[in-house]
mmCIF file of N, CA and C in Angstrom:
data_model
loop_
_atom_site.group_PDB
_atom_site.id
_atom_site.type_symbol
_atom_site.label_atom_id
_atom_site.label_comp_id
_atom_site.label_asym_id
_atom_site.label_seq_id
_atom_site.Cartn_x
_atom_site.Cartn_y
_atom_site.Cartn_z
ATOM 1 N N MET A 30 77.375 90.081 69.913
ATOM 2 C CA MET A 30 77.174 88.426 70.372
ATOM 3 C C MET A 30 78.643 88.396 71.295
ATOM 4 N N ARG A 31 77.966 87.453 72.479
ATOM 5 C CA ARG A 31 78.940 87.067 73.670
ATOM 6 C C ARG A 31 78.501 85.816 73.996
ATOM 7 N N THR A 32 79.583 84.794 74.468
ATOM 8 C CA THR A 32 78.878 83.820 74.748
ATOM 9 C C THR A 32 79.462 83.869 76.284
ATOM 10 N N SER A 33 78.759 83.713 77.090
ATOM 11 C CA SER A 33 78.738 83.844 78.711
ATOM 12 C C SER A 33 78.002 82.460 79.607
ATOM 13 N N LEU A 34 78.475 82.791 80.776
ATOM 14 C CA LEU A 34 77.540 82.066 81.712
ATOM 15 C C LEU A 34 77.313 82.804 82.972
ATOM 16 N N GLN A 35 76.318 82.855 83.662
ATOM 17 C CA GLN A 35 76.262 83.328 84.732
ATOM 18 C C GLN A 35 75.292 82.554 85.993
ATOM 19 N N VAL A 36 75.234 83.015 87.046
ATOM 20 C CA VAL A 36 74.985 82.172 88.469
ATOM 21 C C VAL A 36 74.416 83.248 88.812
ATOM 22 N N GLN A 37 72.865 83.239 88.882
ATOM 23 C CA GLN A 37 72.386 83.832 90.268
ATOM 24 C C GLN A 37 71.290 83.267 91.051
ATOM 25 N N PHE A 38 71.541 84.036 92.141
ATOM 26 C CA PHE A 38 70.817 83.546 93.359
ATOM 27 C C PHE A 38 70.070 84.288 94.004
ATOM 28 N N ASP A 39 68.914 83.651 94.442
ATOM 29 C CA ASP A 39 67.516 84.229 94.675
ATOM 30 C C ASP A 39 67.017 84.542 96.222
ATOM 31 N N LEU A 40 67.629 86.104 96.809
ATOM 32 C CA LEU A 40 67.654 86.601 98.145
ATOM 33 C C LEU A 40 66.189 86.247 98.644
ATOM 34 N N GLU A 41 65.205 86.315 98.035
ATOM 35 C CA GLU A 41 63.973 86.126 98.401
ATOM 36 C C GLU A 41 63.674 84.942 99.286
ATOM 37 N N GLU A 42 64.156 83.611 98.694
ATOM 38 C CA GLU A 42 63.985 82.276 99.051
ATOM 39 C C GLU A 42 64.561 82.491 100.700
ATOM 40 N N LEU A 43 65.567 83.219 100.815
ATOM 41 C CA LEU A 43 66.589 83.456 102.168
ATOM 42 C C LEU A 43 66.086 84.315 103.146
ATOM 43 N N GLU A 44 64.867 85.054 102.884
ATOM 44 C CA GLU A 44 64.090 86.490 103.276
ATOM 45 C C GLU A 44 65.529 87.522 103.501
ATOM 46 N N LEU A 45 66.022 87.855 102.409
ATOM 47 C CA LEU A 45 67.425 88.219 102.887
ATOM 48 C C LEU A 45 66.984 89.851 101.867
ATOM 49 N N ARG A 46 67.899 90.967 101.818
ATOM 50 C CA ARG A 46 67.756 91.684 101.084
ATOM 51 C C ARG A 46 68.987 92.085 100.559
ATOM 52 N N ARG A 47 69.317 92.904 99.520
ATOM 53 C CA ARG A 47 70.671 93.318 99.038
ATOM 54 C C ARG A 47 71.390 94.084 100.292
ATOM 55 N N THR A 48 70.485 94.907 101.324
ATOM 56 C CA THR A 48 71.084 95.783 102.283
ATOM 57 C C THR A 48 71.591 95.266 103.174
ATOM 58 N N ASP A 49 71.219 93.488 103.620
ATOM 59 C CA ASP A 49 71.799 93.133 104.374
ATOM 60 C C ASP A 49 73.365 92.320 104.027
ATOM 61 N N PHE A 50 73.448 92.532 102.943
ATOM 62 C CA PHE A 50 75.276 92.122 102.528
ATOM 63 C C PHE A 50 75.933 92.920 102.793
ATOM 64 N N ASN A 51 77.754 93.067 103.273
ATOM 65 C CA ASN A 51 78.585 93.458 102.872
ATOM 66 C C ASN A 51 79.100 93.177 101.796
ATOM 67 N N VAL A 52 79.041 94.316 100.606
ATOM 68 C CA VAL A 52 79.341 93.909 99.410
ATOM 69 C C VAL A 52 80.875 93.648 99.407
ATOM 70 N N LYS A 53 81.775 94.566 100.394
ATOM 71 C CA LYS A 53 82.992 94.767 100.267
ATOM 72 C C LYS A 53 83.644 93.318 101.024
ATOM 73 N N ALA A 54 82.970 92.605 101.827
ATOM 74 C CA ALA A 54 83.503 91.388 102.160
ATOM 75 C C ALA A 54 82.980 90.242 101.329
ATOM 76 N N PHE A 55 82.132 90.533 100.179
ATOM 77 C CA PHE A 55 81.902 89.541 98.938
ATOM 78 C C PHE A 55 82.571 89.471 98.120
ATOM 79 N N ARG A 56 83.079 90.847 97.607
ATOM 80 C CA ARG A 56 83.691 91.054 96.222
ATOM 81 C C ARG A 56 84.848 90.233 96.227
ATOM 82 N N PRO A 57 85.919 89.856 96.949
ATOM 83 C CA PRO A 57 86.837 88.866 96.951
ATOM 84 C C PRO A 57 86.522 87.399 96.507
ATOM 85 N N TYR A 58 85.589 87.168 96.974
ATOM 86 C CA TYR A 58 85.316 85.460 96.759
ATOM 87 C C TYR A 58 84.604 85.388 95.467
ATOM 88 N N LEU A 59 84.058 86.161 94.645
ATOM 89 C CA LEU A 59 83.576 86.700 93.454
ATOM 90 C C LEU A 59 85.232 86.701 92.420
ATOM 91 N N GLN A 60 85.911 87.520 92.777
ATOM 92 C CA GLN A 60 87.067 87.567 92.263
ATOM 93 C C GLN A 60 87.642 86.313 92.119
ATOM 94 N N GLN A 61 87.852 85.517 93.386
ATOM 95 C CA GLN A 61 88.589 84.170 93.267
ATOM 96 C C GLN A 61 88.092 83.008 92.552
ATOM 97 N N VAL A 62 86.492 83.151 92.324
ATOM 98 C CA VAL A 62 86.062 82.289 91.819
ATOM 99 C C VAL A 62 86.642 82.876 89.959
ATOM 100 N N GLY A 63 86.004 84.155 89.597
ATOM 101 C CA GLY A 63 86.629 84.540 88.151
ATOM 102 C C GLY A 63 87.839 84.300 87.845
ATOM 103 N N ARG A 64 88.839 84.601 88.753
ATOM 104 C CA ARG A 64 90.548 84.517 88.230
ATOM 105 C C ARG A 64 90.644 83.275 87.941
ATOM 106 N N LYS A 65 89.784 81.759 88.823
ATOM 107 C CA LYS A 65 90.215 80.382 88.502
ATOM 108 C C LYS A 65 89.387 79.824 87.154
ATOM 109 N N LEU A 66 88.411 80.508 86.653
ATOM 110 C CA LEU A 66 87.835 80.358 85.639
ATOM 111 C C LEU A 66 88.357 80.790 84.392
ATOM 112 N N GLN A 67 88.727 82.069 84.630
ATOM 113 C CA GLN A 67 89.122 82.716 83.282
ATOM 114 C C GLN A 67 90.631 81.713 83.505
ATOM 115 N N ARG A 68 91.488 81.843 84.117
ATOM 116 C CA ARG A 68 92.602 80.968 83.766
ATOM 117 C C ARG A 68 92.512 79.340 83.380
ATOM 118 N N GLU A 69 91.759 78.758 83.670
ATOM 119 C CA GLU A 69 91.338 77.184 83.277
ATOM 120 C C GLU A 69 90.804 77.363 81.894
ATOM 121 N N ALA A 70 90.239 78.311 81.652
ATOM 122 C CA ALA A 70 89.264 78.492 80.364
ATOM 123 C C ALA A 70 90.254 78.657 79.203
ATOM 124 N N ARG A 71 91.497 79.638 79.746
ATOM 125 C CA ARG A 71 92.511 80.126 79.006
ATOM 126 C C ARG A 71 93.504 79.178 78.781
ATOM 127 N N ARG A 72 93.276 78.306 79.764
ATOM 128 C CA ARG A 72 94.808 77.225 79.527
ATOM 129 C C ARG A 72 94.189 76.093 78.419
ATOM 130 N N LEU A 73 92.706 76.014 78.676
ATOM 131 C CA LEU A 73 92.328 75.071 77.658
ATOM 132 C C LEU A 73 92.241 75.441 75.852
ATOM 133 N N VAL A 74 92.599 76.738 75.828
ATOM 134 C CA VAL A 74 92.540 77.422 74.425
ATOM 135 C C VAL A 74 94.354 77.706 74.023
ATOM 136 N N ALA A 75 94.886 77.083 74.880
ATOM 137 C CA ALA A 75 96.312 77.522 74.764
ATOM 138 C C ALA A 75 97.667 76.974 74.339
ATOM 139 N N LYS A 76 96.750 75.698 73.658
ATOM 140 C CA LYS A 76 97.541 74.497 72.959
ATOM 141 C C LYS A 76 98.118 74.958 72.076
ATOM 142 N N PRO A 77 98.900 75.232 71.129
ATOM 143 C CA PRO A 77 99.538 75.557 69.682
ATOM 144 C C PRO A 77 99.119 74.605 68.871
ATOM 145 N N ALA A 78 97.992 74.486 68.327
ATOM 146 C CA ALA A 78 98.025 73.382 67.341
ATOM 147 C C ALA A 78 96.736 73.597 66.557
ATOM 148 N N VAL A 79 96.505 73.123 65.301
ATOM 149 C CA VAL A 79 95.407 73.217 64.712
ATOM 150 C C VAL A 79 94.590 72.246 65.131
ATOM 151 N N SER A 80 93.429 73.093 65.203
ATOM 152 C CA SER A 80 92.233 72.427 66.486
ATOM 153 C C SER A 80 91.256 71.531 65.310
ATOM 154 N N ILE A 81 90.328 70.936 65.120
ATOM 155 C CA ILE A 81 89.582 70.131 64.331
ATOM 156 C C ILE A 81 87.948 69.650 65.099
ATOM 157 N N GLU A 82 87.300 69.403 64.391
ATOM 158 C CA GLU A 82 85.731 69.384 64.915
ATOM 159 C C GLU A 82 85.842 68.483 66.657
ATOM 160 N N GLY A 83 84.858 69.398 67.186
ATOM 161 C CA GLY A 83 84.721 68.473 68.771
ATOM 162 C C GLY A 83 86.012 68.920 69.767
ATOM 163 N N GLN A 84 87.127 69.226 69.175
ATOM 164 C CA GLN A 84 88.053 69.549 70.255
ATOM 165 C C GLN A 84 87.832 71.389 70.703
ATOM 166 N N TYR A 85 89.103 71.410 71.641
ATOM 167 C CA TYR A 85 89.057 72.713 71.839
ATOM 168 C C TYR A 85 89.496 73.744 70.878
ATOM 169 N N PRO A 86 89.568 75.119 70.550
ATOM 170 C CA PRO A 86 90.028 75.709 69.360
ATOM 171 C C PRO A 86 91.333 75.747 69.897
ATOM 172 N N GLY A 87 92.730 75.566 68.790
ATOM 173 C CA GLY A 87 94.090 76.014 68.980
ATOM 174 C C GLY A 87 94.223 77.144 69.225
ATOM 175 N N LYS A 88 95.706 77.675 69.449
ATOM 176 C CA LYS A 88 95.932 78.857 69.681
ATOM 177 C C LYS A 88 97.167 78.988 68.530
ATOM 178 N N ARG A 89 97.007 80.061 67.909
ATOM 179 C CA ARG A 89 97.951 80.455 66.497
ATOM 180 C C ARG A 89 98.386 82.028 66.854
ATOM 181 N N THR A 90 97.455 83.062 67.175
ATOM 182 C CA THR A 90 98.166 84.557 67.781
ATOM 183 C C THR A 90 97.413 84.405 69.542
ATOM 184 N N GLY A 91 96.736 83.836 69.840
ATOM 185 C CA GLY A 91 96.460 84.213 71.244
ATOM 186 C C GLY A 91 95.541 85.387 71.786
ATOM 187 N N ALA A 92 94.765 85.564 70.426
ATOM 188 C CA ALA A 92 93.926 86.484 70.908
ATOM 189 C C ALA A 92 92.369 86.307 71.417
ATOM 190 N N LEU A 93 92.433 84.848 70.782
ATOM 191 C CA LEU A 93 91.104 84.149 71.370
ATOM 192 C C LEU A 93 91.171 83.833 73.064
ATOM 193 N N GLN A 94 92.412 83.386 72.987
ATOM 194 C CA GLN A 94 92.886 83.213 74.750
ATOM 195 C C GLN A 94 92.556 84.770 75.905
ATOM 196 N N LYS A 95 93.356 85.561 75.004
ATOM 197 C CA LYS A 95 93.392 87.129 76.115
ATOM 198 C C LYS A 95 91.461 87.708 75.943
ATOM 199 N N SER A 96 90.988 87.029 74.735
ATOM 200 C CA SER A 96 89.842 87.767 74.946
ATOM 201 C C SER A 96 88.464 86.996 76.042
ATOM 202 N N VAL A 97 89.247 85.944 76.890
ATOM 203 C CA VAL A 97 88.292 84.990 77.517
ATOM 204 C C VAL A 97 88.639 86.224 79.032
ATOM 205 N N ARG A 98 87.577 86.657 79.548
ATOM 206 C CA ARG A 98 87.460 87.684 80.583
ATOM 207 C C ARG A 98 86.369 87.092 81.565
ATOM 208 N N TYR A 99 86.598 87.975 82.817
ATOM 209 C CA TYR A 99 85.532 87.557 83.848
ATOM 210 C C TYR A 99 84.919 89.128 84.095
ATOM 211 N N ARG A 100 83.814 89.491 84.918
ATOM 212 C CA ARG A 100 83.675 90.636 84.998
ATOM 213 C C ARG A 100 82.858 90.997 86.595
ATOM 214 N N ILE A 101 82.977 91.368 87.549
ATOM 215 C CA ILE A 101 81.879 91.681 88.520
ATOM 216 C C ILE A 101 81.126 92.724 88.282
ATOM 217 N N PHE A 102 79.866 92.330 88.520
ATOM 218 C CA PHE A 102 78.940 93.237 88.301
ATOM 219 C C PHE A 102 78.936 94.274 89.094
ATOM 220 N N LYS A 103 78.653 95.697 88.590
ATOM 221 C CA LYS A 103 78.943 97.133 89.334
ATOM 222 C C LYS A 103 78.064 96.839 90.645
ATOM 223 N N SER A 104 77.037 96.304 90.741
ATOM 224 C CA SER A 104 76.308 96.223 92.227
ATOM 225 C C SER A 104 77.172 95.309 93.179
ATOM 226 N N GLY A 105 78.324 94.360 92.363
ATOM 227 C CA GLY A 105 78.870 93.340 93.475
ATOM 228 C C GLY A 105 78.073 91.911 93.867
ATOM 229 N N TYR A 106 77.023 91.824 93.180
ATOM 230 C CA TYR A 106 76.118 90.742 93.756
ATOM 231 C C TYR A 106 76.036 89.524 92.774
ATOM 232 N N GLY A 107 77.387 89.710 91.828
ATOM 233 C CA GLY A 107 77.401 88.770 90.486
ATOM 234 C C GLY A 107 78.431 88.892 89.858
ATOM 235 N N MET A 108 78.865 87.487 89.340
ATOM 236 C CA MET A 108 79.811 88.065 88.006
ATOM 237 C C MET A 108 79.587 87.056 87.083
ATOM 238 N N LYS A 109 80.221 87.565 85.893
ATOM 239 C CA LYS A 109 80.231 86.495 84.372
ATOM 240 C C LYS A 109 81.696 85.989 83.581
ATOM 241 N N ILE A 110 81.886 85.102 83.182
ATOM 242 C CA ILE A 110 82.988 85.022 82.245
ATOM 243 C C ILE A 110 82.401 84.709 80.973
ATOM 244 N N SER A 111 83.290 85.509 80.053
ATOM 245 C CA SER A 111 82.753 85.965 78.677
ATOM 246 C C SER A 111 84.205 85.738 77.774
ATOM 247 N N GLN A 112 83.703 85.474 76.627
ATOM 248 C CA GLN A 112 84.564 85.971 75.552
ATOM 249 C C GLN A 112 84.310 87.494 74.904
ATOM 250 N N GLU A 113 85.116 88.006 75.092
ATOM 251 C CA GLU A 113 84.837 89.533 74.696
ATOM 252 C C GLU A 113 85.564 89.204 72.979
ATOM 253 N N MET A 114 84.998 90.667 71.807
ATOM 254 C CA MET A 114 85.369 90.851 70.939
ATOM 255 C C MET A 114 87.173 90.673 70.925
ATOM 256 N N PRO A 115 88.162 89.652 70.086
ATOM 257 C CA PRO A 115 89.542 89.927 69.847
ATOM 258 C C PRO A 115 89.746 91.439 69.598
ATOM 259 N N LYS A 116 90.901 91.917 69.855
ATOM 260 C CA LYS A 116 91.156 93.254 69.651
ATOM 261 C C LYS A 116 91.746 93.082 68.253
ATOM 262 N N GLY A 117 91.757 94.102 67.373
ATOM 263 C CA GLY A 117 91.571 94.062 65.748
ATOM 264 C C GLY A 117 90.894 93.212 65.024
ATOM 265 N N SER A 118 90.274 92.654 65.593
ATOM 266 C CA SER A 118 88.895 91.862 64.801
ATOM 267 C C SER A 118 87.464 92.518 64.285
ATOM 268 N N ASP A 119 87.225 92.021 62.967
ATOM 269 C CA ASP A 119 85.921 92.681 62.389
ATOM 270 C C ASP A 119 84.959 91.781 62.703
ATOM 271 N N ASP A 120 85.048 90.317 62.513
ATOM 272 C CA ASP A 120 83.900 89.688 63.418
ATOM 273 C C ASP A 120 83.979 89.038 64.506
ATOM 274 N N PHE A 121 83.291 88.726 64.784
ATOM 275 C CA PHE A 121 83.473 87.968 66.479
ATOM 276 C C PHE A 121 83.869 86.715 65.982
ATOM 277 N N TYR A 122 85.391 86.212 66.337
ATOM 278 C CA TYR A 122 85.636 84.932 65.727
ATOM 279 C C TYR A 122 85.365 83.610 66.542
ATOM 280 N N PRO A 123 84.871 84.147 68.199
ATOM 281 C CA PRO A 123 84.610 82.843 69.064
ATOM 282 C C PRO A 123 83.552 82.391 68.748
ATOM 283 N N ALA A 124 82.880 82.758 67.952
ATOM 284 C CA ALA A 124 81.363 82.500 67.613
ATOM 285 C C ALA A 124 81.745 81.515 66.691
ATOM 286 N N PHE A 125 82.322 81.886 65.190
ATOM 287 C CA PHE A 125 82.802 81.028 64.443
ATOM 288 C C PHE A 125 82.762 79.986 64.823
ATOM 289 N N LEU A 126 83.812 79.712 66.050
ATOM 290 C CA LEU A 126 84.658 78.550 65.977
ATOM 291 C C LEU A 126 83.728 77.447 66.956
ATOM 292 N N ARG A 127 82.807 78.622 67.766
ATOM 293 C CA ARG A 127 81.879 77.511 68.808
ATOM 294 C C ARG A 127 80.364 77.037 68.038
ATOM 295 N N TYR A 128 79.931 77.845 66.993
ATOM 296 C CA TYR A 128 78.707 77.151 66.278
ATOM 297 C C TYR A 128 78.657 76.978 64.653
ATOM 298 N N GLY A 129 80.273 77.057 64.436
ATOM 299 C CA GLY A 129 80.446 76.586 63.208
ATOM 300 C C GLY A 129 80.111 77.797 61.601
ATOM 301 N N ALA A 130 80.589 77.574 60.867
ATOM 302 C CA ALA A 130 80.204 78.071 59.882
ATOM 303 C C ALA A 130 80.272 77.643 58.472
ATOM 304 N N HIS A 131 79.583 78.477 57.719
ATOM 305 C CA HIS A 131 79.687 77.511 56.146
ATOM 306 C C HIS A 131 79.740 78.978 55.428
ATOM 307 N N ASN A 132 80.043 78.705 54.041
ATOM 308 C CA ASN A 132 80.179 79.711 52.909
ATOM 309 C C ASN A 132 79.162 78.892 51.716
ATOM 310 N N PRO A 133 78.138 79.270 51.262
ATOM 311 C CA PRO A 133 77.518 78.924 50.369
ATOM 312 C C PRO A 133 78.311 78.994 49.341
ATOM 313 N N LYS A 134 78.948 80.236 48.850
ATOM 314 C CA LYS A 134 80.096 80.200 48.002
ATOM 315 C C LYS A 134 80.986 79.718 47.443
ATOM 316 N N LYS A 135 81.616 78.955 48.354
ATOM 317 C CA LYS A 135 82.461 78.094 48.666
ATOM 318 C C LYS A 135 82.175 76.673 49.445
ATOM 319 N N PRO A 136 81.523 75.817 48.308
ATOM 320 C CA PRO A 136 80.816 74.684 49.134
ATOM 321 C C PRO A 136 82.168 73.820 49.752
ATOM 322 N N LYS A 137 83.279 73.710 49.533
ATOM 323 C CA LYS A 137 84.357 72.606 50.277
ATOM 324 C C LYS A 137 84.557 73.390 51.511
ATOM 325 N N TRP A 138 84.651 74.646 51.629
ATOM 326 C CA TRP A 138 84.895 75.736 52.770
ATOM 327 C C TRP A 138 83.846 75.567 53.906
ATOM 328 N N SER A 139 84.225 75.215 55.141
ATOM 329 C CA SER A 139 83.482 75.274 56.714
ATOM 330 C C SER A 139 84.622 75.183 57.302
ATOM 331 N N ILE A 140 83.994 76.098 58.721
ATOM 332 C CA ILE A 140 84.833 75.931 60.077
ATOM 333 C C ILE A 140 83.528 74.841 60.928
ATOM 334 N N GLU A 141 84.110 73.758 61.305
ATOM 335 C CA GLU A 141 83.218 73.032 62.153
ATOM 336 C C GLU A 141 83.170 73.443 63.464
ATOM 337 N N PRO A 142 82.158 72.990 64.528
ATOM 338 C CA PRO A 142 81.826 73.539 65.535
ATOM 339 C C PRO A 142 82.727 73.209 66.521
ATOM 340 N N ARG A 143 83.377 74.007 67.514
ATOM 341 C CA ARG A 143 84.660 73.546 68.498
ATOM 342 C C ARG A 143 83.569 73.182 70.130
ATOM 343 N N LYS A 144 84.617 72.343 70.410
ATOM 344 C CA LYS A 144 83.736 72.429 72.083
ATOM 345 C C LYS A 144 83.703 73.740 73.020
ATOM 346 N N ASN A 145 82.589 73.720 73.902
ATOM 347 C CA ASN A 145 82.569 74.889 74.629
ATOM 348 C C ASN A 145 83.391 75.296 75.856
ATOM 349 N N TYR A 146 84.651 75.655 75.706
ATOM 350 C CA TYR A 146 85.550 75.622 77.030
ATOM 351 C C TYR A 146 85.000 76.438 77.863
ATOM 352 N N ILE A 147 84.573 77.411 77.711
ATOM 353 C CA ILE A 147 83.676 78.322 78.890
ATOM 354 C C ILE A 147 82.720 77.343 79.802
ATOM 355 N N GLU A 148 82.126 76.530 78.755
ATOM 356 C CA GLU A 148 81.144 75.899 79.827
ATOM 357 C C GLU A 148 81.843 74.755 80.329
ATOM 358 N N ASP A 149 82.644 74.292 79.844
ATOM 359 C CA ASP A 149 83.190 72.988 80.461
ATOM 360 C C ASP A 149 83.859 73.278 81.461
ATOM 361 N N VAL A 150 84.497 74.655 81.686
ATOM 362 C CA VAL A 150 85.579 75.010 82.896
ATOM 363 C C VAL A 150 84.341 74.936 83.909
ATOM 364 N N PHE A 151 83.424 75.517 83.699
ATOM 365 C CA PHE A 151 82.202 76.041 84.632
ATOM 366 C C PHE A 151 81.551 74.703 85.161
ATOM 367 N N GLU A 152 81.351 73.668 84.632
ATOM 368 C CA GLU A 152 80.963 72.743 84.761
ATOM 369 C C GLU A 152 82.193 71.807 85.783
ATOM 370 N N LYS A 153 83.410 71.841 85.407
ATOM 371 C CA LYS A 153 83.963 71.335 86.085
ATOM 372 C C LYS A 153 84.407 71.939 87.700
ATOM 373 N N ASN A 154 84.317 73.510 87.579
ATOM 374 C CA ASN A 154 84.485 73.803 88.805
ATOM 375 C C ASN A 154 83.350 74.361 89.123
ATOM 376 N N ARG A 155 82.287 73.840 89.376
ATOM 377 C CA ARG A 155 80.692 74.092 89.922
ATOM 378 C C ARG A 155 80.967 73.754 91.262
ATOM 379 N N ALA A 156 81.518 73.097 91.695
ATOM 380 C CA ALA A 156 81.412 72.617 93.408
ATOM 381 C C ALA A 156 82.495 73.774 93.777
ATOM 382 N N PHE A 157 83.463 74.336 93.655
ATOM 383 C CA PHE A 157 84.227 75.340 93.559
ATOM 384 C C PHE A 157 83.576 76.336 93.797
ATOM 385 N N SER A 158 83.079 76.601 92.848
ATOM 386 C CA SER A 158 82.506 78.061 92.682
ATOM 387 C C SER A 158 81.125 78.352 93.830
ATOM 388 N N VAL A 159 80.109 77.229 93.639
ATOM 389 C CA VAL A 159 79.471 77.224 94.731
ATOM 390 C C VAL A 159 79.910 77.355 96.245
ATOM 391 N N ASP A 160 80.885 76.776 97.049
ATOM 392 C CA ASP A 160 81.693 76.636 98.012
ATOM 393 C C ASP A 160 82.044 78.445 98.060
ATOM 394 N N ALA A 161 82.611 79.006 97.346
ATOM 395 C CA ALA A 161 83.511 79.837 97.477
ATOM 396 C C ALA A 161 82.405 81.070 97.628
ATOM 397 N N VAL A 162 80.938 81.185 97.075
ATOM 398 C CA VAL A 162 80.260 81.749 97.055
ATOM 399 C C VAL A 162 79.244 81.378 98.338
ATOM 400 N N ASN A 163 79.136 80.405 98.884
ATOM 401 C CA ASN A 163 78.528 80.159 100.032
ATOM 402 C C ASN A 163 79.404 80.788 101.542
ATOM 403 N N ARG A 164 80.923 80.729 101.075
ATOM 404 C CA ARG A 164 81.775 81.215 101.936
ATOM 405 C C ARG A 164 81.588 82.765 102.065
ATOM 406 N N GLY A 165 81.636 83.577 100.560
ATOM 407 C CA GLY A 165 81.571 84.329 100.837
ATOM 408 C C GLY A 165 79.956 85.658 101.336
ATOM 409 N N LEU A 166 79.072 84.540 100.868
ATOM 410 C CA LEU A 166 77.781 84.964 101.632
ATOM 411 C C LEU A 166 77.745 84.855 103.316
ATOM 412 N N SER A 167 78.544 83.879 103.701
ATOM 413 C CA SER A 167 78.511 83.904 105.061
ATOM 414 C C SER A 167 79.399 84.840 105.945
ATOM 415 N N ASP A 168 80.553 85.173 104.991
ATOM 416 C CA ASP A 168 81.272 86.167 105.241
ATOM 417 C C ASP A 168 80.848 87.409 105.282
ATOM 418 N N SER A 169 79.897 87.634 104.298
ATOM 419 C CA SER A 169 79.151 89.635 104.358
ATOM 420 C C SER A 169 78.236 89.366 105.011
ATOM 421 N N LEU A 170 77.681 88.321 105.518
ATOM 422 C CA LEU A 170 76.424 88.642 106.606
ATOM 423 C C LEU A 170 76.802 88.567 107.922
ATOM 424 N N LYS A 171 78.063 88.197 108.204
ATOM 425 C CA LYS A 171 78.787 88.511 109.342
ATOM 426 C C LYS A 171 78.234 89.593 110.424
ATOM 427 N N GLY A 172 77.580 89.707 111.495
ATOM 428 C CA GLY A 172 77.408 90.887 112.169
ATOM 429 C C GLY A 172 76.179 91.305 112.147
ATOM 430 N N ILE A 173 75.680 90.967 111.059
ATOM 431 C CA ILE A 173 74.233 91.547 110.843
ATOM 432 C C ILE A 173 73.143 90.640 111.692
ATOM 433 N N PHE A 174 72.974 89.518 112.095
ATOM 434 C CA PHE A 174 72.260 88.976 112.894
ATOM 435 C C PHE A 174 72.616 89.127 114.449
ATOM 436 N N GLU A 175 73.945 89.455 114.782
ATOM 437 C CA GLU A 175 74.837 89.727 115.960
ATOM 438 C C GLU A 175 74.054 91.032 116.627
ATOM 439 N N LYS A 176 73.152 91.361 117.386
ATOM 440 C CA LYS A 176 73.006 92.724 117.553
ATOM 441 C C LYS A 176 72.422 92.661 118.848
#
C-alpha cells in the first residue's frame, strides 16, 4: 500500500498526441517539481519529537523521512510522489501513522491518525507545480508548429 499523489493532463483537449512532445525537454521540469515536493515533505517529518494526533509525524530514526520519494514515469509524461516501504520494515508504518491503528487485544493502545504531509505539500506548491508543467510543455512543444 502506498500513499501517493498523481497529476494527470488530458492531451486530447488540446488536440495533441504524445508524439508532439519532446520528452527530453519536458523531463527536467518534472524533476524540478519532484525534487521540491520531496524536499518539503521530508522537511515536514524531520522534527525530532514525538508527534500527537493531528500533527505531522515526528522523527526517531529517519526511516519515514527517507521513504518519501518521487518517481518519473518511464514514458516521461508524468511523475508521482509517494511513501515507499521503509527499509528494514515488516509492516508499512507510514500507513499506521496516516490512518491510525488500534489493537483490540490491548484496548488502551492505539496510534491516532497524523496529518498527511504529502498532500499538504502538494496543496501548498500547487501553483509552482502547474507553472513548472506549463513551462515544460511550452519548451517541449517548441519547433513542432514552426515548419
